[in-house]
Short mmCIF file of C-alpha atoms and ligand atoms in Angstrom, two decimals:
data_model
loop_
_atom_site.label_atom_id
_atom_site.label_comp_id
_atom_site.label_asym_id
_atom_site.label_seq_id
_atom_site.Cartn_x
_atom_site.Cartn_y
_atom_site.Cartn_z
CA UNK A 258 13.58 -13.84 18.25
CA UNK A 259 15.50 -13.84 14.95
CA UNK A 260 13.04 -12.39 13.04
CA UNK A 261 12.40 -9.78 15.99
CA UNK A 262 16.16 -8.95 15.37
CA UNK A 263 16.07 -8.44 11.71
CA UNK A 264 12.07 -6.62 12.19
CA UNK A 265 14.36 -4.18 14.40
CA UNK A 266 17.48 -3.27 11.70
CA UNK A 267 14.76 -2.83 9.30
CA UNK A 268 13.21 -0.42 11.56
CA UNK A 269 16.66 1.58 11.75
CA UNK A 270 17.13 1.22 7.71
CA UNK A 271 13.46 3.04 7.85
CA UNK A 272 14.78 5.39 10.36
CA UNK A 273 18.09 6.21 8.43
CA UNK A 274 15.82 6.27 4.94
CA UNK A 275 14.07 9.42 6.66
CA UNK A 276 10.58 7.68 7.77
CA UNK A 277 10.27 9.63 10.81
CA UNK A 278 6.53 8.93 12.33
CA UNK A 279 6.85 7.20 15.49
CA UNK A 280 3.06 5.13 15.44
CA UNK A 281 4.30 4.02 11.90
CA UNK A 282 7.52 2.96 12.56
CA UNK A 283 5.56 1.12 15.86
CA UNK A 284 3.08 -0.67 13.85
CA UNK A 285 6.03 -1.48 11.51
CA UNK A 286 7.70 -2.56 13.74
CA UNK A 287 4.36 -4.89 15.35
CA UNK A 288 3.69 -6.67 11.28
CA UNK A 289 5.77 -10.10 11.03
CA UNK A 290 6.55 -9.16 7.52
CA UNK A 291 7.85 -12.73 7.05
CA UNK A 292 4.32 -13.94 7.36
CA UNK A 293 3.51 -12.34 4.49
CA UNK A 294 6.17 -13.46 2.05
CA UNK A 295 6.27 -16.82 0.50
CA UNK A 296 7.94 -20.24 1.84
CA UNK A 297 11.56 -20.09 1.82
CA UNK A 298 11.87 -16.27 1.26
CA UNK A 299 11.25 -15.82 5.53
CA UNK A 300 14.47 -14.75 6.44
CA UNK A 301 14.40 -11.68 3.39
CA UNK A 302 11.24 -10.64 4.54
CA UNK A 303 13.37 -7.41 6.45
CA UNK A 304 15.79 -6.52 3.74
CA UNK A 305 14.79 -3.51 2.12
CA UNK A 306 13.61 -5.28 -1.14
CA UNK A 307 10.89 -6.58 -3.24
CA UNK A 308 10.30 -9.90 -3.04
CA UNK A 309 7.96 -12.08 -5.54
CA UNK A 310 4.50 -12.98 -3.76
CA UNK A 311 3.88 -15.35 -7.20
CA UNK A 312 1.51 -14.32 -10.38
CA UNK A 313 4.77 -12.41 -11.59
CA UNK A 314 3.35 -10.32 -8.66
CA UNK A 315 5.36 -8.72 -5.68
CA UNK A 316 5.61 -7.62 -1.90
CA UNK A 317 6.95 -3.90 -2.08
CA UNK A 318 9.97 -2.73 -0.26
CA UNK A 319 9.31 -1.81 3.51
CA UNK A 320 10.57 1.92 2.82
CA UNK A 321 7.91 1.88 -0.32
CA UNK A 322 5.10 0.76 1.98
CA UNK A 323 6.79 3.35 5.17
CA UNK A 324 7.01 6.12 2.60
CA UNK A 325 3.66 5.82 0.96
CA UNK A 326 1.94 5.65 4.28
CA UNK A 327 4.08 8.10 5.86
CA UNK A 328 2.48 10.55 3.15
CA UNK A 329 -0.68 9.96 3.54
CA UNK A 330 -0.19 11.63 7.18
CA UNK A 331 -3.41 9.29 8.31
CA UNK A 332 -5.42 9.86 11.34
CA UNK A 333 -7.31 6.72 13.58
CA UNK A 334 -10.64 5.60 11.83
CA UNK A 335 -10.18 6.83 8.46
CA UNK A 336 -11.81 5.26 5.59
CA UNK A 337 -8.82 4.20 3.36
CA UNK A 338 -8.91 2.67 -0.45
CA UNK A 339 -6.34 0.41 -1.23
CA UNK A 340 -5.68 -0.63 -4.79
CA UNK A 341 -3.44 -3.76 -4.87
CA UNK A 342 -3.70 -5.89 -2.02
CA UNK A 343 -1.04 -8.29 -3.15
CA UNK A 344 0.54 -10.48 -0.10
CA UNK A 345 -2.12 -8.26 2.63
CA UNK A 346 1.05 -6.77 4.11
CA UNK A 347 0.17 -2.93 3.13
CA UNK A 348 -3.50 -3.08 4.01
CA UNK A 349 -2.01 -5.04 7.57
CA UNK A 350 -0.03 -1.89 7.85
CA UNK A 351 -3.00 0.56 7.74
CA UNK A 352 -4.99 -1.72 9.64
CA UNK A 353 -2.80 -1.56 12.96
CA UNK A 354 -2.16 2.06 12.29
CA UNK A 355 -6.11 2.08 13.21
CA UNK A 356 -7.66 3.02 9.56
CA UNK A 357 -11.24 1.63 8.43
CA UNK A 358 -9.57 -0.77 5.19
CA UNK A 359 -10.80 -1.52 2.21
CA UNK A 360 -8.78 -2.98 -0.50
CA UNK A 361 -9.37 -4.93 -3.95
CA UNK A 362 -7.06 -7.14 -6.22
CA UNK A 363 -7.24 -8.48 -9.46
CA UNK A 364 -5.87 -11.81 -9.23
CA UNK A 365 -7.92 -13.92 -7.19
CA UNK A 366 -6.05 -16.35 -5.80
CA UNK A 367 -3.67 -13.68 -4.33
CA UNK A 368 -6.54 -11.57 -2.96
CA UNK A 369 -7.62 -14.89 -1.36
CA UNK A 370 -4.49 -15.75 -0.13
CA UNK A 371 -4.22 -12.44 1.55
CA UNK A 372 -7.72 -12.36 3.06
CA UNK A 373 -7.13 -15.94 4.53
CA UNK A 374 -3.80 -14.48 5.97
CA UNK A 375 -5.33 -11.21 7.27
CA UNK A 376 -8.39 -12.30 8.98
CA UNK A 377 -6.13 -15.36 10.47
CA UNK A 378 -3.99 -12.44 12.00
CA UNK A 379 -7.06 -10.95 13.32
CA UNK A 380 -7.49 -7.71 11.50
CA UNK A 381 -10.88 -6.27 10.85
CA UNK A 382 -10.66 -5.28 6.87
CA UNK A 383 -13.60 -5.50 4.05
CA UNK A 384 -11.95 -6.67 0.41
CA UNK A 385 -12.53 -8.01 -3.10
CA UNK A 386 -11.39 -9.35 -5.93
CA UNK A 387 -11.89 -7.11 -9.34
CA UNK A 388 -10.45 -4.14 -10.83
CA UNK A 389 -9.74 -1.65 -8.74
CA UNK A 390 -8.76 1.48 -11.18
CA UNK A 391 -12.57 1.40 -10.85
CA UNK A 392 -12.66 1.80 -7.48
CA UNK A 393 -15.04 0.82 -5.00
CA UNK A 394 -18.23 3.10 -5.16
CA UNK A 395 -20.49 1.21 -2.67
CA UNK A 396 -18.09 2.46 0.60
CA UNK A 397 -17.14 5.50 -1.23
CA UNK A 398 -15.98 8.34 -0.53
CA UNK A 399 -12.54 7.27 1.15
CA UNK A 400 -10.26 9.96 3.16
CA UNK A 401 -7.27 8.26 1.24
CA UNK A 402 -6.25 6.16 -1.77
CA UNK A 403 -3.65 4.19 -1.88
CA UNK A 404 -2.84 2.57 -4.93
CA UNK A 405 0.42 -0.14 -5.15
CA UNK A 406 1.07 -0.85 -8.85
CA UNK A 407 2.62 1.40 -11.45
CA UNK A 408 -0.30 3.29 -13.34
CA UNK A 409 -0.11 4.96 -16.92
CA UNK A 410 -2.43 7.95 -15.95
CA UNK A 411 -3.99 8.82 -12.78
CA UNK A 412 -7.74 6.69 -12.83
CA UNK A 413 -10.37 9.42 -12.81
CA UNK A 414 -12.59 7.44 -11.02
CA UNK A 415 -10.43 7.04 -8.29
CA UNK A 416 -10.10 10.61 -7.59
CA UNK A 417 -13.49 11.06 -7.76
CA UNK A 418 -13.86 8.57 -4.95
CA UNK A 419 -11.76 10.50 -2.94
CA UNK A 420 -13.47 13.29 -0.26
CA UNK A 421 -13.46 16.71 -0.56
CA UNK A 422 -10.06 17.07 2.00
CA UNK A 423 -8.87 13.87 1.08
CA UNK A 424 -6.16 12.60 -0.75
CA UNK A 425 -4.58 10.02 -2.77
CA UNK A 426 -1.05 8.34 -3.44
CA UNK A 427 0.01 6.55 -7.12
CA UNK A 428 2.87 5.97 -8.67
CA UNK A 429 2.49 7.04 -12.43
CA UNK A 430 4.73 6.93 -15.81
CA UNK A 431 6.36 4.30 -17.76
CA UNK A 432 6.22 0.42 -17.09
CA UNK A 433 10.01 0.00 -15.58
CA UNK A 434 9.42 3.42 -13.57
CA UNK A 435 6.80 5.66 -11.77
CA UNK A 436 7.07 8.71 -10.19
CA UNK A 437 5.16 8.76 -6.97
CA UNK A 438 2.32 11.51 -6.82
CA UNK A 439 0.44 12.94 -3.88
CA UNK A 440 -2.76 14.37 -5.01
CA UNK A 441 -4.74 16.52 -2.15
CA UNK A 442 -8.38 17.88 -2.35
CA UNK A 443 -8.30 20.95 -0.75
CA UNK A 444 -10.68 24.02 -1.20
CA UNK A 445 -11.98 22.52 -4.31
CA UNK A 446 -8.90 22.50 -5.53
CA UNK A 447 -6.67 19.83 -6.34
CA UNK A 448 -2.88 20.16 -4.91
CA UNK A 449 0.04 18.11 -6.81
CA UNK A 450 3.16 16.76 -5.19
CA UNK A 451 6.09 14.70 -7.04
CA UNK A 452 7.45 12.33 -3.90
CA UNK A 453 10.27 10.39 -5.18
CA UNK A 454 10.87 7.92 -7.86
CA UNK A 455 10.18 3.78 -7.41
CA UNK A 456 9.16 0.89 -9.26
CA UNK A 457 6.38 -0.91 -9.14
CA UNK A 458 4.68 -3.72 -11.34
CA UNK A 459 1.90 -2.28 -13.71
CA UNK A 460 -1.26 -1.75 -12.67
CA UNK A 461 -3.70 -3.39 -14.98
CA UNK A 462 -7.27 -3.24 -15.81
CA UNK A 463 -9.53 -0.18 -17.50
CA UNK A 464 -7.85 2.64 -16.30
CA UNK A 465 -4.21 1.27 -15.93
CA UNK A 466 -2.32 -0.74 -18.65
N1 SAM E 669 0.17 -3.83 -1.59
C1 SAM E 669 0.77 -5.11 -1.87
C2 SAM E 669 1.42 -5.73 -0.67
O1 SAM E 669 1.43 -5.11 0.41
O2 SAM E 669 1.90 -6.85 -0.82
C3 SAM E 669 1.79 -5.06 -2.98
C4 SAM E 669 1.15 -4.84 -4.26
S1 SAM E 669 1.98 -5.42 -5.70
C5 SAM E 669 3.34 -4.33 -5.81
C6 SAM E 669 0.75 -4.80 -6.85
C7 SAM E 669 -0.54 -5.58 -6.82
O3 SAM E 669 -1.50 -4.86 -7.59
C8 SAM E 669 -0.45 -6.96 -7.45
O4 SAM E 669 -0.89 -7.92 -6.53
C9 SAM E 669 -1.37 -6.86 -8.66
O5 SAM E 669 -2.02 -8.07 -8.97
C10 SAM E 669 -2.33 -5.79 -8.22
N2 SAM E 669 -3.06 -5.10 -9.29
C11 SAM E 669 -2.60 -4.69 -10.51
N3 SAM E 669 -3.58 -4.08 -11.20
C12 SAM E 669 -4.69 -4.10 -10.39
C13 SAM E 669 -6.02 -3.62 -10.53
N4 SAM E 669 -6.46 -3.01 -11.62
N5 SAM E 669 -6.88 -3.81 -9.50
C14 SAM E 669 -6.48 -4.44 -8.37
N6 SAM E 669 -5.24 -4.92 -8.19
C15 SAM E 669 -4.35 -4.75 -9.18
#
């Protein structure tokens, strides 16, 4: 009941922050953040803040995950990347909002941790650990991208995993701040949109730092 309280005000911050999609704010409002955050951090799990998920690694805000997936405008059953999986709270996010999830991390223990958590909650997910500014060829193409660490450049290789109408979200620039970038396929063309500025930790590997 507590936690249903404070998984409610968070749900108005969201609301007053501008997220305006009711099956988001539902599913939102559905994922016991505090499930996903570590022992002894439960009762921050609905404060609109980072909080540190271990491996100098962390859970993004709530109106960072709202926003991100709010732009990606998704529709039931599509095929979505996600780069990052971190605590599993994102991809548990897309998952009740009905997509097909895929998502990869780099430090195994947290991608483990996350699985272990996910498929305990019951949601139906495929993942791995690795680097994922390679992207994940075998499911390719995806309908989105969704990538939740701080990049240098845009990873070509994730773009070109992306369909022919689909698009992809990344926050890219310096290591203390990103600007978040929409990038739609449309018409073979490729459509550019600055979102808003965040901060994320850096996104490592081949194509990141
Ligand atoms: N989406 C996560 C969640 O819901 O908790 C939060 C992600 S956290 C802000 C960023 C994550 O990206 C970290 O867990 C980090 O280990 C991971 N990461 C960084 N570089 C990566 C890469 N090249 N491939 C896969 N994961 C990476």
């Amino acid at each position: 009941m507590v936690f249903e309280n404070l998984r409610n005000k968070m749900i108005g911050m969201l609301r007053e922050r501008g997220i305006s999609d009711p099956g988001l704010l539902a599913a939102m409002g559905r994922v016991e953040r505090h499930k996903f955050v570590p022992p002894g951090l439960e009762h921050q799990a609905y404060d609109d803040k980072a909080l540190p998920i271990g491996f100098g690694q962390t859970i993004s805000h709530p109106y960072t995950v709202a926003l991100m997936t709010e732009t990606l405008n998704l529709k039931k059953g599509e095929k979505v990347l996600e780069i990052g999986t971190g605590s599993g709270y994102q991809a548990a996010i897309l998952a009740e909002l009905g997509a097909q999830v895929f998502t990869i991390e780099k430090i195994t223990a947290l991608g483990q941790r996350a699985k272990l958590l996910l498929e305990g909650l019951g949601y139906s997910f495929v993942s791995r650990i690795g680097d994922g500014t390679l992207g994940w060829q075998t499911y390719a193409p995806y309908d989105a991208v969704i990538i939740t660490a701080g990049a240098p450049v845009l990873p070509e290789s994730l773009l070109s995993q992306v369909k022919s109408e689909g698009r992809l979200i990344i926050p890219i620039g310096s290591r203390s701040e990103q600007m978040l970038k929409l990038y739609q396929k449309r018409n073979n063309e490729i459509i550019i949109q600055d979102i808003e500025f965040l901060k994320f930790v850096p996104l490592t590997g081949k194509q990141g730092w």
